[in-house]
Coordinates of N, CA and C in Angstrom, one line a residue:
Chain Z
N1 N 18.9 -39.7 -29.0 CA 19.2 -39.1 -27.7 C 20.7 -38.7 -27.6
A2 N 20.9 -37.4 -27.2 CA 22.3 -36.9 -27.1 C 22.9 -37.4 -25.9
G3 N 22.2 -37.7 -24.8 CA 22.7 -38.2 -23.6 C 23.2 -37.0 -22.7
V4 N 24.5 -37.0 -22.3 CA 25.0 -35.9 -21.5 C 26.0 -35.2 -22.3
T5 N 25.8 -33.9 -22.5 CA 26.7 -33.1 -23.3 C 27.5 -32.1 -22.5
Q6 N 28.8 -32.2 -22.6 CA 29.7 -31.2 -21.9 C 30.4 -30.3 -22.9
T7 N 30.4 -29.0 -22.5 CA 31.2 -28.1 -23.3 C 31.9 -27.1 -22.4
P8 N 33.1 -26.6 -22.8 CA 33.8 -27.1 -24.0 C 34.5 -28.4 -23.8
K9 N 35.2 -29.0 -24.8 CA 35.9 -30.2 -24.6 C 37.3 -29.9 -24.1
F10 N 37.9 -28.8 -24.5 CA 39.2 -28.4 -24.0 C 39.2 -26.9 -23.6
Q11 N 40.0 -26.6 -22.6 CA 40.0 -25.2 -22.2 C 41.4 -24.9 -21.5
V12 N 42.0 -23.8 -21.9 CA 43.2 -23.3 -21.2 C 42.8 -22.0 -20.5
L13 N 43.1 -21.9 -19.2 CA 42.8 -20.7 -18.5 C 44.1 -20.1 -17.8
K14 N 44.1 -18.8 -17.6 CA 45.2 -18.3 -16.8 C 44.7 -18.2 -15.3
T15 N 45.7 -18.3 -14.5 CA 45.4 -18.3 -13.0 C 44.6 -17.0 -12.7
G16 N 43.6 -17.2 -11.9 CA 42.7 -16.1 -11.6 C 41.5 -15.9 -12.4
Q17 N 41.5 -16.4 -13.6 CA 40.3 -16.3 -14.5 C 39.2 -17.1 -14.0
S18 N 38.0 -16.8 -14.4 CA 36.8 -17.6 -14.0 C 36.2 -18.1 -15.3
M19 N 35.5 -19.2 -15.2 CA 34.8 -19.8 -16.3 C 33.7 -20.7 -15.8
T20 N 32.8 -21.1 -16.8 CA 31.7 -22.0 -16.5 C 31.8 -23.2 -17.4
L21 N 31.9 -24.4 -16.8 CA 31.8 -25.6 -17.6 C 30.3 -26.0 -17.7
Q22 N 29.9 -26.2 -19.0 CA 28.5 -26.5 -19.2 C 28.2 -28.0 -19.2
C23 N 27.0 -28.4 -18.7 CA 26.6 -29.8 -18.7 C 25.1 -29.8 -19.0
A24 N 24.6 -30.5 -20.0 CA 23.2 -30.6 -20.3 C 22.9 -32.1 -20.6
Q25 N 21.7 -32.5 -20.1 CA 21.2 -33.8 -20.4 C 19.8 -33.8 -20.9
D26 N 19.5 -34.7 -21.8 CA 18.1 -34.6 -22.4 C 17.3 -35.9 -22.1
M27 N 17.7 -36.5 -20.9 CA 17.0 -37.8 -20.5 C 16.0 -37.6 -19.4
N28 N 15.8 -36.3 -19.0 CA 14.9 -36.0 -17.9 C 15.4 -36.6 -16.6
H29 N 16.7 -36.7 -16.4 CA 17.3 -37.3 -15.2 C 17.3 -36.3 -14.0
E30 N 16.8 -36.8 -12.8 CA 16.8 -36.0 -11.7 C 18.2 -35.7 -11.1
Y31 N 19.0 -36.8 -11.0 CA 20.3 -36.7 -10.4 C 21.4 -36.3 -11.4
M32 N 22.2 -35.3 -10.9 CA 23.3 -34.9 -11.8 C 24.5 -34.6 -10.8
S33 N 25.7 -34.9 -11.4 CA 26.9 -34.7 -10.6 C 28.1 -34.2 -11.4
W34 N 29.0 -33.6 -10.7 CA 30.3 -33.2 -11.3 C 31.4 -33.9 -10.6
Y35 N 32.4 -34.4 -11.4 CA 33.6 -35.1 -10.9 C 34.8 -34.5 -11.5
R36 N 35.9 -34.6 -10.8 CA 37.2 -34.4 -11.5 C 38.0 -35.6 -11.4
Q37 N 38.8 -35.9 -12.4 CA 39.6 -37.1 -12.5 C 41.1 -36.7 -12.7
D38 N 41.9 -37.1 -11.7 CA 43.3 -36.8 -11.8 C 44.1 -38.2 -11.7
P39 N 45.3 -38.3 -12.3 CA 46.0 -39.5 -12.3 C 46.2 -40.1 -10.9
G40 N 45.8 -41.4 -10.7 CA 46.0 -42.1 -9.4 C 45.0 -41.7 -8.4
M41 N 44.1 -40.8 -8.7 CA 43.1 -40.3 -7.7 C 41.7 -40.8 -8.0
G42 N 41.5 -41.5 -9.1 CA 40.1 -41.9 -9.5 C 39.2 -40.7 -9.7
L43 N 37.9 -40.9 -9.6 CA 37.0 -39.8 -9.8 C 36.6 -39.3 -8.4
R44 N 36.7 -38.0 -8.3 CA 36.3 -37.3 -7.0 C 35.2 -36.4 -7.2
L45 N 34.2 -36.5 -6.3 CA 32.9 -35.8 -6.5 C 33.1 -34.3 -6.0
I46 N 32.7 -33.4 -6.9 CA 32.8 -32.0 -6.6 C 31.5 -31.5 -6.0
H47 N 30.4 -31.5 -6.7 CA 29.1 -31.2 -6.3 C 28.1 -32.1 -7.0
Y48 N 26.9 -32.2 -6.3 CA 25.9 -33.0 -6.9 C 24.5 -32.5 -6.7
S49 N 23.5 -32.9 -7.4 CA 22.1 -32.4 -7.3 C 21.1 -33.5 -7.5
V50 N 20.1 -33.5 -6.6 CA 19.0 -34.5 -6.8 C 17.8 -34.0 -7.4
G51 N 17.8 -32.7 -7.9 CA 16.7 -32.2 -8.6 C 16.9 -30.7 -8.7
A52 N 16.1 -30.0 -9.5 CA 16.1 -28.6 -9.7 C 16.0 -27.9 -8.4
G53 N 16.9 -26.9 -8.2 CA 16.9 -26.1 -7.0 C 17.6 -26.8 -5.8
I54 N 18.1 -28.0 -5.9 CA 18.7 -28.7 -4.8 C 20.2 -29.1 -5.2
T55 N 21.1 -28.6 -4.5 CA 22.5 -29.0 -4.7 C 23.2 -29.3 -3.4
D56 N 24.3 -30.1 -3.4 CA 25.1 -30.4 -2.2 C 26.5 -30.6 -2.6
Q57 N 27.4 -30.4 -1.6 CA 28.8 -30.5 -1.8 C 29.3 -32.0 -1.8
G58 N 30.3 -32.3 -2.6 CA 30.9 -33.6 -2.6 C 32.2 -33.5 -1.7
E59 N 33.2 -34.2 -2.1 CA 34.4 -34.3 -1.3 C 35.4 -33.2 -1.6
V60 N 35.4 -32.6 -2.8 CA 36.3 -31.5 -3.2 C 35.6 -30.3 -3.7
P61 N 34.8 -29.6 -2.9 CA 34.0 -28.5 -3.5 C 34.7 -27.2 -3.5
N62 N 35.8 -27.0 -2.8 CA 36.4 -25.7 -2.7 C 36.8 -25.1 -4.0
G63 N 36.5 -23.9 -4.3 CA 36.8 -23.3 -5.6 C 35.8 -23.4 -6.7
Y64 N 34.8 -24.2 -6.4 CA 33.7 -24.4 -7.4 C 32.3 -24.1 -6.9
N65 N 31.5 -23.6 -7.8 CA 30.1 -23.3 -7.5 C 29.2 -24.0 -8.5
V66 N 28.0 -24.4 -8.0 CA 27.0 -24.9 -9.0 C 25.6 -24.3 -8.7
S67 N 24.8 -24.5 -9.6 CA 23.4 -24.2 -9.4 C 22.6 -25.1 -10.3
R68 N 21.3 -25.3 -10.0 CA 20.5 -26.2 -10.8 C 19.1 -25.5 -10.9
S69 N 19.0 -24.7 -11.9 CA 17.7 -24.0 -12.1 C 16.7 -24.8 -13.0
T70 N 17.2 -25.7 -13.8 CA 16.4 -26.6 -14.6 C 16.8 -28.0 -14.4
T71 N 15.9 -29.0 -14.8 CA 16.3 -30.4 -14.7 C 17.4 -30.7 -15.7
E72 N 17.5 -30.0 -16.8 CA 18.4 -30.4 -17.9 C 19.8 -29.9 -17.7
D73 N 20.0 -28.8 -17.0 CA 21.3 -28.1 -17.0 C 21.9 -28.1 -15.6
F74 N 23.3 -28.3 -15.5 CA 24.0 -28.3 -14.3 C 25.4 -27.7 -14.5
P75 N 25.5 -26.4 -14.6 CA 26.8 -25.8 -14.9 C 27.7 -25.8 -13.7
L76 N 29.0 -25.9 -13.9 CA 30.0 -25.8 -12.9 C 30.8 -24.6 -13.1
R77 N 30.9 -23.7 -12.1 CA 31.6 -22.5 -12.2 C 32.9 -22.5 -11.4
L78 N 34.0 -22.2 -12.0 CA 35.3 -22.0 -11.4 C 35.4 -20.5 -11.1
L79 N 35.6 -20.2 -9.8 CA 35.5 -18.8 -9.4 C 36.8 -18.0 -9.7
S80 N 37.9 -18.6 -9.4 CA 39.2 -18.0 -9.6 C 40.2 -19.1 -9.9
A81 N 40.4 -19.4 -11.1 CA 41.2 -20.7 -11.5 C 42.6 -20.7 -10.9
A82 N 43.0 -21.9 -10.4 CA 44.3 -22.1 -9.9 C 44.9 -23.3 -10.6
P83 N 46.2 -23.4 -10.7 CA 46.9 -24.6 -11.3 C 46.4 -25.9 -10.8
S84 N 46.1 -26.0 -9.5 CA 45.6 -27.2 -8.8 C 44.3 -27.7 -9.4
Q85 N 43.6 -26.8 -10.2 CA 42.3 -27.2 -10.8 C 42.5 -27.8 -12.2
T86 N 43.8 -27.9 -12.6 CA 44.0 -28.6 -13.9 C 43.6 -30.0 -13.7
S87 N 42.7 -30.5 -14.6 CA 42.1 -31.8 -14.4 C 41.2 -32.1 -15.6
V88 N 40.7 -33.3 -15.6 CA 39.6 -33.6 -16.5 C 38.3 -33.7 -15.7
Y89 N 37.3 -32.9 -16.2 CA 36.0 -32.8 -15.5 C 34.9 -33.6 -16.2
F90 N 34.2 -34.4 -15.4 CA 33.1 -35.2 -16.0 C 31.8 -34.8 -15.3
C91 N 30.8 -34.7 -16.1 CA 29.4 -34.5 -15.6 C 28.7 -35.9 -15.8
A92 N 27.8 -36.2 -14.9 CA 27.0 -37.5 -15.0 C 25.6 -37.2 -14.5
S93 N 24.7 -38.1 -15.0 CA 23.3 -38.0 -14.6 C 22.7 -39.4 -14.6
R94 N 21.6 -39.5 -13.7 CA 20.9 -40.7 -13.7 C 19.4 -40.4 -13.3
R95 N 18.6 -41.3 -13.6 CA 17.2 -41.3 -13.2 C 17.1 -41.3 -11.7
G96 N 16.3 -40.5 -11.1 CA 16.2 -40.6 -9.6 C 15.1 -41.5 -9.2
D97 N 15.4 -42.4 -8.3 CA 14.5 -43.3 -7.8 C 14.9 -43.8 -6.4
S98 N 14.1 -44.5 -5.7 CA 14.4 -44.9 -4.3 C 15.4 -46.0 -4.3
P99 N 16.3 -46.0 -3.4 CA 17.3 -47.1 -3.3 C 16.6 -48.4 -2.8
P100 N 17.1 -49.6 -3.2 CA 18.3 -49.7 -4.1 C 17.9 -49.5 -5.6
S101 N 18.7 -48.9 -6.4 CA 18.4 -48.6 -7.7 C 19.3 -49.4 -8.7
R102 N 18.8 -49.9 -9.7 CA 19.6 -50.6 -10.8 C 20.0 -49.6 -11.8
Y103 N 19.6 -48.4 -11.7 CA 20.0 -47.4 -12.7 C 21.4 -47.0 -12.5
G104 N 22.2 -46.9 -13.5 CA 23.5 -46.4 -13.4 C 23.6 -45.0 -14.0
Y105 N 24.8 -44.4 -13.9 CA 24.9 -43.0 -14.3 C 25.4 -43.0 -15.8
T106 N 25.0 -42.0 -16.5 CA 25.5 -41.7 -17.9 C 26.4 -40.6 -17.7
F107 N 27.6 -40.8 -18.3 CA 28.7 -39.7 -18.2 C 28.8 -39.0 -19.5
G108 N 29.2 -37.7 -19.4 CA 29.6 -37.0 -20.6 C 31.0 -37.4 -21.0
S109 N 31.5 -36.8 -22.1 CA 32.9 -37.2 -22.6 C 34.0 -36.4 -22.0
G110 N 33.6 -35.4 -21.1 CA 34.6 -34.7 -20.3 C 35.1 -33.4 -20.9
T111 N 35.6 -32.5 -20.0 CA 36.2 -31.3 -20.3 C 37.7 -31.3 -19.8
R112 N 38.6 -31.1 -20.7 CA 40.0 -31.2 -20.2 C 40.5 -29.7 -20.0
L113 N 40.7 -29.4 -18.7 CA 41.0 -28.0 -18.3 C 42.5 -27.9 -17.9
T114 N 43.2 -26.9 -18.4 CA 44.5 -26.6 -18.0 C 44.6 -25.2 -17.5
V115 N 45.1 -25.0 -16.3 CA 45.3 -23.7 -15.7 C 46.7 -23.4 -15.7
V116 N 47.1 -22.3 -16.3 CA 48.6 -21.9 -16.4 C 48.9 -20.7 -15.6
Chain V
T1 N 40.6 -40.6 2.8 CA 40.3 -42.0 2.9 C 39.2 -42.4 1.9
Q2 N 39.5 -43.4 1.1 CA 38.5 -43.8 0.1 C 37.5 -44.7 0.8
L3 N 36.2 -44.5 0.5 CA 35.1 -45.4 1.1 C 35.2 -46.8 0.5
L4 N 35.6 -46.8 -0.8 CA 35.7 -48.0 -1.5 C 37.2 -48.2 -1.9
E5 N 37.8 -49.3 -1.5 CA 39.2 -49.7 -1.8 C 39.2 -50.7 -2.9
Q6 N 39.8 -50.3 -4.0 CA 39.8 -51.2 -5.2 C 41.2 -51.7 -5.4
S7 N 41.3 -53.0 -5.7 CA 42.6 -53.6 -6.0 C 42.5 -54.7 -7.0
P8 N 43.7 -54.9 -7.8 CA 44.9 -54.1 -7.7 C 44.7 -52.8 -8.5
Q9 N 45.7 -51.9 -8.4 CA 45.6 -50.6 -9.1 C 46.0 -50.8 -10.5
F10 N 47.0 -51.7 -10.8 CA 47.4 -52.0 -12.1 C 47.4 -53.5 -12.3
L11 N 47.1 -53.9 -13.5 CA 47.1 -55.4 -13.9 C 47.5 -55.5 -15.3
S12 N 48.6 -56.2 -15.6 CA 49.1 -56.4 -16.9 C 49.2 -57.9 -17.2
I13 N 48.5 -58.4 -18.1 CA 48.4 -59.9 -18.3 C 48.4 -60.2 -19.8
Q14 N 48.6 -61.5 -20.1 CA 48.6 -62.0 -21.4 C 47.2 -62.4 -21.8
E15 N 47.0 -62.3 -23.1 CA 45.7 -62.7 -23.7 C 45.4 -64.2 -23.3
G16 N 44.2 -64.5 -22.9 CA 43.8 -65.8 -22.5 C 43.8 -66.1 -21.0
E17 N 44.5 -65.2 -20.2 CA 44.6 -65.4 -18.8 C 43.2 -64.9 -18.1
N18 N 43.0 -65.4 -16.9 CA 41.9 -65.0 -16.1 C 42.3 -63.9 -15.1
L19 N 41.4 -63.1 -14.6 CA 41.8 -62.1 -13.6 C 40.6 -61.7 -12.8
T20 N 40.9 -61.2 -11.6 CA 39.8 -60.7 -10.7 C 40.2 -59.4 -10.1
V21 N 39.3 -58.5 -10.1 CA 39.4 -57.2 -9.5 C 38.5 -57.1 -8.3
Y22 N 39.0 -56.5 -7.2 CA 38.2 -56.5 -6.0 C 37.9 -55.0 -5.6
C23 N 36.7 -54.9 -4.9 CA 36.3 -53.6 -4.5 C 35.7 -53.9 -3.0
N24 N 36.4 -53.3 -2.0 CA 36.1 -53.6 -0.6 C 35.7 -52.3 0.2
S25 N 34.9 -52.5 1.2 CA 34.6 -51.4 2.0 C 34.1 -51.9 3.4
S26 N 34.2 -51.0 4.4 CA 33.6 -51.4 5.7 C 32.2 -50.9 5.8
S27 N 31.7 -50.2 4.8 CA 30.4 -49.6 4.8 C 29.4 -50.5 3.9
V28 N 28.2 -50.4 4.2 CA 27.1 -51.1 3.4 C 26.6 -50.2 2.3
F29 N 26.5 -50.8 1.2 CA 26.0 -50.0 0.0 C 24.6 -50.6 -0.5
S30 N 23.7 -49.7 -0.9 CA 22.5 -50.2 -1.5 C 22.6 -50.7 -2.9
S31 N 23.6 -50.3 -3.6 CA 23.9 -50.8 -4.9 C 25.4 -50.6 -5.2
L32 N 25.9 -51.5 -6.1 CA 27.3 -51.4 -6.5 C 27.4 -51.4 -8.0
Q33 N 28.1 -50.5 -8.6 CA 28.1 -50.4 -10.0 C 29.6 -50.5 -10.5
W34 N 29.7 -51.1 -11.7 CA 31.0 -51.2 -12.3 C 31.0 -50.5 -13.6
Y35 N 32.0 -49.7 -13.9 CA 32.2 -48.9 -15.1 C 33.5 -49.3 -15.7
R36 N 33.5 -49.1 -17.1 CA 34.8 -49.2 -17.8 C 35.0 -47.9 -18.5
Q37 N 36.3 -47.4 -18.5 CA 36.6 -46.2 -19.1 C 37.8 -46.4 -20.1
E38 N 37.6 -45.8 -21.3 CA 38.7 -45.8 -22.2 C 39.3 -44.4 -22.4
P39 N 40.6 -44.4 -22.8 CA 41.3 -43.1 -22.9 C 40.5 -42.0 -23.6
G40 N 40.3 -40.8 -23.0 CA 39.6 -39.7 -23.7 C 38.1 -39.8 -23.6
E41 N 37.6 -40.7 -22.9 CA 36.1 -40.9 -22.8 C 35.7 -40.9 -21.4
G42 N 34.4 -40.7 -21.2 CA 33.8 -40.9 -19.9 C 33.5 -42.3 -19.5
P43 N 33.4 -42.7 -18.3 CA 33.1 -44.0 -17.9 C 31.8 -44.5 -18.5
V44 N 31.7 -45.8 -18.8 CA 30.5 -46.4 -19.3 C 30.0 -47.5 -18.4
L45 N 28.8 -47.5 -18.0 CA 28.3 -48.5 -17.1 C 28.3 -49.9 -17.7
L46 N 28.8 -50.9 -16.9 CA 28.8 -52.3 -17.3 C 27.6 -53.0 -16.6
V47 N 27.5 -52.8 -15.3 CA 26.5 -53.6 -14.5 C 26.2 -52.9 -13.2
T48 N 25.0 -53.1 -12.7 CA 24.6 -52.7 -11.3 C 24.2 -54.0 -10.6
V49 N 24.7 -54.1 -9.3 CA 24.2 -55.2 -8.5 C 23.6 -54.6 -7.2
V50 N 22.5 -55.1 -6.7 CA 21.8 -54.5 -5.6 C 21.4 -55.5 -4.5
T51 N 21.5 -56.8 -4.7 CA 21.1 -57.8 -3.7 C 22.4 -58.5 -3.2
G52 N 22.5 -58.7 -1.9 CA 23.6 -59.4 -1.3 C 23.7 -60.8 -1.9
G53 N 24.9 -61.1 -2.4 CA 25.1 -62.4 -3.0 C 24.8 -62.5 -4.5
E54 N 24.3 -61.4 -5.0 CA 24.0 -61.4 -6.4 C 25.2 -61.6 -7.3
V55 N 24.9 -62.4 -8.4 CA 26.0 -62.7 -9.4 C 25.4 -62.3 -10.8
K56 N 26.1 -61.5 -11.5 CA 25.6 -61.1 -12.9 C 26.8 -61.4 -13.8
K57 N 26.3 -62.0 -15.0 CA 27.3 -62.3 -16.0 C 27.1 -61.5 -17.3
L58 N 28.2 -61.0 -17.8 CA 28.1 -60.2 -19.1 C 29.2 -60.9 -20.0
K59 N 28.8 -61.8 -20.8 CA 29.7 -62.6 -21.6 C 30.9 -63.2 -20.8
R60 N 32.1 -62.7 -20.9 CA 33.2 -63.3 -20.2 C 33.4 -62.6 -18.8
L61 N 32.6 -61.6 -18.5 CA 32.7 -60.9 -17.2 C 31.7 -61.3 -16.2
T62 N 32.1 -61.6 -15.0 CA 31.3 -62.1 -13.9 C 31.4 -61.1 -12.8
F63 N 30.3 -60.5 -12.3 CA 30.3 -59.6 -11.2 C 29.5 -60.2 -10.0
Q64 N 30.1 -60.0 -8.9 CA 29.5 -60.5 -7.7 C 29.4 -59.4 -6.6
F65 N 28.3 -59.4 -5.9 CA 28.0 -58.5 -4.8 C 28.1 -59.3 -3.5
G66 N 28.9 -58.9 -2.5 CA 29.1 -59.7 -1.3 C 27.8 -59.8 -0.5
D67 N 27.7 -60.9 0.3 CA 26.5 -61.2 1.0 C 26.1 -60.0 1.9
A68 N 27.1 -59.3 2.5 CA 26.8 -58.2 3.4 C 26.7 -56.9 2.7
R69 N 26.8 -56.9 1.4 CA 26.7 -55.7 0.5 C 27.8 -54.7 0.9
K70 N 29.0 -55.2 1.3 CA 30.1 -54.3 1.6 C 31.2 -54.5 0.5
D71 N 31.1 -55.5 -0.4 CA 32.2 -55.7 -1.3 C 31.7 -56.3 -2.6
S72 N 32.5 -56.2 -3.6 CA 32.2 -56.7 -4.9 C 33.4 -57.2 -5.6
S73 N 33.2 -58.0 -6.6 CA 34.4 -58.4 -7.4 C 33.9 -58.5 -8.9
L74 N 35.0 -58.3 -9.7 CA 34.8 -58.5 -11.2 C 35.8 -59.5 -11.7
H75 N 35.3 -60.6 -12.3 CA 36.2 -61.6 -12.8 C 36.0 -61.7 -14.3
I76 N 37.2 -61.7 -15.0 CA 37.2 -61.8 -16.4 C 37.9 -63.1 -16.8
T77 N 37.2 -63.9 -17.6 CA 37.7 -65.1 -18.1 C 38.3 -65.0 -19.5
A78 N 39.5 -65.6 -19.7 CA 40.1 -65.6 -21.0 C 40.2 -64.1 -21.6
A79 N 40.9 -63.3 -20.8 CA 41.0 -61.9 -21.2 C 41.5 -61.7 -22.7
Q80 N 41.0 -60.7 -23.3 CA 41.3 -60.3 -24.7 C 41.9 -58.9 -24.7
P81 N 42.7 -58.5 -25.7 CA 43.2 -57.2 -25.8 C 42.1 -56.1 -25.8
G82 N 40.9 -56.4 -26.3 CA 39.8 -55.5 -26.3 C 39.3 -55.2 -24.9
D83 N 39.7 -56.0 -23.9 CA 39.3 -55.8 -22.5 C 40.1 -54.7 -21.8
T84 N 41.2 -54.3 -22.5 CA 42.1 -53.2 -21.9 C 41.3 -52.0 -21.6
G85 N 41.5 -51.4 -20.4 CA 40.8 -50.2 -20.0 C 40.9 -50.0 -18.5
L86 N 40.3 -48.9 -18.1 CA 40.2 -48.6 -16.7 C 38.9 -49.1 -16.1
Y87 N 38.9 -49.9 -15.1 CA 37.7 -50.5 -14.5 C 37.5 -49.8 -13.2
L88 N 36.3 -49.3 -13.0 CA 36.0 -48.5 -11.8 C 34.8 -49.1 -11.1
C89 N 34.9 -49.3 -9.8 CA 33.7 -49.7 -9.0 C 33.2 -48.4 -8.3
A90 N 31.9 -48.4 -8.1 CA 31.2 -47.3 -7.5 C 30.0 -47.7 -6.7
G91 N 29.8 -47.1 -5.6 CA 28.6 -47.6 -4.8 C 27.7 -46.4 -4.4
E92 N 26.5 -46.7 -4.2 CA 25.5 -45.8 -3.7 C 25.0 -46.3 -2.3
R93 N 24.8 -45.3 -1.4 CA 24.3 -45.6 -0.1 C 22.9 -45.0 0.1
G94 N 22.1 -45.8 0.8 CA 20.7 -45.3 0.9 C 20.6 -44.0 1.7
S95 N 21.6 -43.7 2.5 CA 21.5 -42.5 3.4 C 21.9 -41.2 2.6
T96 N 22.5 -41.4 1.4 CA 23.0 -40.2 0.7 C 22.5 -40.3 -0.7
L97 N 21.3 -40.0 -1.0 CA 20.7 -40.1 -2.3 C 21.5 -39.2 -3.3
G98 N 21.7 -39.7 -4.5 CA 22.3 -38.9 -5.5 C 23.8 -38.9 -5.5
R99 N 24.4 -39.5 -4.5 CA 25.9 -39.5 -4.3 C 26.4 -40.8 -4.6
L100 N 27.5 -40.8 -5.5 CA 28.1 -42.1 -5.9 C 29.6 -42.0 -5.4
Y101 N 30.0 -43.1 -4.7 CA 31.3 -43.2 -4.2 C 32.2 -44.1 -5.1
F102 N 33.3 -43.6 -5.6 CA 34.1 -44.3 -6.5 C 35.4 -44.9 -5.8
G103 N 35.8 -46.1 -6.3 CA 37.1 -46.6 -6.0 C 38.1 -45.9 -6.9
R104 N 39.4 -46.1 -6.7 CA 40.4 -45.4 -7.5 C 40.6 -46.1 -8.9
G105 N 40.1 -47.2 -9.1 CA 40.2 -47.8 -10.4 C 41.3 -48.9 -10.6
T106 N 41.1 -49.7 -11.5 CA 42.1 -50.7 -11.9 C 42.4 -50.6 -13.4
Q107 N 43.7 -50.3 -13.7 CA 44.1 -50.1 -15.1 C 44.5 -51.5 -15.6
L108 N 43.7 -52.1 -16.5 CA 44.0 -53.4 -17.0 C 44.6 -53.3 -18.4
T109 N 45.7 -54.0 -18.6 CA 46.3 -54.1 -20.0 C 46.4 -55.5 -20.3
V110 N 45.9 -55.9 -21.4 CA 45.9 -57.3 -21.9 C 46.8 -57.3 -23.2
W111 N 47.9 -58.0 -23.1 CA 48.8 -58.1 -24.3 C 48.5 -59.3 -25.2
P112 N 48.6 -59.1 -26.5 CA 48.3 -60.2 -27.4 C 49.4 -61.3 -27.3

């Protein structure tokens, strides 16, 4: 099992450029999420999905778009990159079931993005 | 405002000491998860607790879920340098499926 795969691992963008961070999981997990991690801020939720065709905003969604056309993939699109979006981005997934759930999330190894 | 307040933010101790990390909220959670993250990697799940008052042990790590399901703690006995890392608590609420709320984390350093 590959788990959660994120690509690319590193990226440098110029202000105003757009790009897509890829996330794929092979565990047939219904729930998928995108987080950004900044020093002293912990993990902040950008967007999440509870199944194909269903997405919702987290606490810091501005400047980012997502779509979920398949169970396996959950790409994150940066529309017009800004220096404030310099961060480490993590994708995570878990099996969907009714609460309370003992299933935890599996995280990818992250994408380190720098916007100059 | 963080839904989950985690303390302390930093902890620097000598090998062999005991420590406790706290995760508190005014909200009720259906489950509480603890993760550990090492530099350059994503968080890795340590444990999930779902029942009020539940205690789970993982070798020298003891996790507890508060009776009211609003708080949790992580206790490490006789810490070792290999325990060094960022510890994160995270909770799920029954009203918001698929959404995980994180605390800001505790950076633990254990010196030999």
